[in-house]
PDB file of C-alpha atoms in Angstrom:
ATOM      1  CA  MET A   5      -1.022 -33.920   9.497  1.00 93.00           C
ATOM      2  CA  ALA A   6      -4.143 -31.768   9.273  1.00 95.00           C
ATOM      3  CA  LEU A   7      -2.808 -29.574  12.063  1.00 96.00           C
ATOM      4  CA  LEU A   8       0.423 -28.943  10.142  1.00 97.00           C
ATOM      5  CA  GLY A   9      -1.543 -28.012   7.031  1.00 97.00           C
ATOM      6  CA  PHE A  10      -3.720 -25.632   9.035  1.00 98.00           C
ATOM      7  CA  LEU A  11      -0.696 -23.984  10.631  1.00 98.00           C
ATOM      8  CA  PHE A  12       1.041 -23.649   7.258  1.00 98.00           C
ATOM      9  CA  LEU A  13      -1.999 -22.058   5.620  1.00 98.00           C
ATOM     10  CA  THR A  14      -2.489 -19.732   8.592  1.00 98.00           C
ATOM     11  CA  ALA A  15       1.135 -18.586   8.363  1.00 98.00           C
ATOM     12  CA  LEU A  16       0.723 -18.080   4.605  1.00 97.00           C
ATOM     13  CA  VAL A  17      -2.370 -15.910   5.056  1.00 97.00           C
ATOM     14  CA  ILE A  18      -0.640 -13.833   7.743  1.00 97.00           C
ATOM     15  CA  ALA A  19       2.425 -13.320   5.544  1.00 96.00           C
ATOM     16  CA  MET A  20       0.322 -12.294   2.534  1.00 96.00           C
ATOM     17  CA  GLY A  21      -1.738  -9.898   4.652  1.00 95.00           C
ATOM     18  CA  THR A  22       1.387  -8.301   6.102  1.00 95.00           C
ATOM     19  CA  GLN A  23       2.867  -7.715   2.643  1.00 95.00           C
ATOM     20  CA  SER A  24      -0.401  -6.335   1.308  1.00 95.00           C
ATOM     21  CA  THR A  25      -0.794  -3.956   4.242  1.00 94.00           C
ATOM     22  CA  ALA A  26       2.794  -2.712   3.892  1.00 93.00           C
ATOM     23  CA  ARG A  27       2.296  -2.086   0.161  1.00 93.00           C
ATOM     24  CA  TYR A  28      -0.984  -0.225   0.838  1.00 94.00           C
ATOM     25  CA  GLU A  29       0.647   1.982   3.472  1.00 95.00           C
ATOM     26  CA  ARG A  30       3.593   2.799   1.156  1.00 94.00           C
ATOM     27  CA  GLU A  31       1.171   3.799  -1.610  1.00 94.00           C
ATOM     28  CA  GLN A  32      -0.867   5.952   0.768  1.00 94.00           C
ATOM     29  CA  ARG A  33       2.230   7.747   2.045  1.00 93.00           C
ATOM     30  CA  ALA A  34       3.443   8.364  -1.512  1.00 91.00           C
ATOM     31  CA  ALA A  35       0.028   9.679  -2.541  1.00 90.00           C
ATOM     32  CA  SER A  36      -0.225  11.989   0.461  1.00 89.00           C
ATOM     33  CA  ARG A  37       3.266  13.363  -0.196  1.00 87.00           C
ATOM     34  CA  SER A  38       2.530  14.074  -3.855  1.00 84.00           C
ATOM     35  CA  ALA A  39      -0.854  15.626  -3.015  1.00 78.00           C
ATOM     36  CA  ALA A  40       0.606  17.822  -0.257  1.00 73.00           C
ATOM     37  CA  GLY A  41       2.311  20.128  -2.742  1.00 65.00           C
ATOM     38  CA  ARG A  42      -0.732  20.953  -4.826  1.00 62.00           C
ATOM     39  CA  PRO A  43      -4.205  22.273  -4.055  1.00 58.00           C
ATOM     40  CA  ALA A  44      -6.976  19.756  -3.696  1.00 57.00           C
ATOM     41  CA  ALA A  45      -9.098  19.363  -6.779  1.00 58.00           C
ATOM     42  CA  PRO A  46     -12.658  18.088  -6.519  1.00 61.00           C
ATOM     43  CA  GLU A  47     -13.185  14.620  -7.909  1.00 64.00           C
ATOM     44  CA  ALA A  48     -16.338  13.458  -9.609  1.00 65.00           C
ATOM     45  CA  VAL A  49     -17.297  10.349  -7.697  1.00 68.00           C
ATOM     46  CA  GLY A  50     -19.939   8.185  -9.274  1.00 69.00           C
ATOM     47  CA  ALA A  51     -20.578  10.582 -12.130  1.00 63.00           C
ATOM     48  CA  ALA A  52     -22.080   8.932 -15.189  1.00 65.00           C
ATOM     49  CA  ARG A  53     -20.804   9.731 -18.645  1.00 64.00           C
ATOM     50  CA  ALA A  54     -23.176   9.792 -21.565  1.00 60.00           C
TER      51      ALA A  54
END
């Protein structure tokens, strides 16, 4: 019974990881397409606001 539970949870983790990776890749492709048409603007990374 423990083996079945382990296999089920392993399959669940794999399925969730696959969906998450696919969503991340879709978002990255969409972002790169929208950014390709405009010049790159510098971003303030870690800048503190007073």
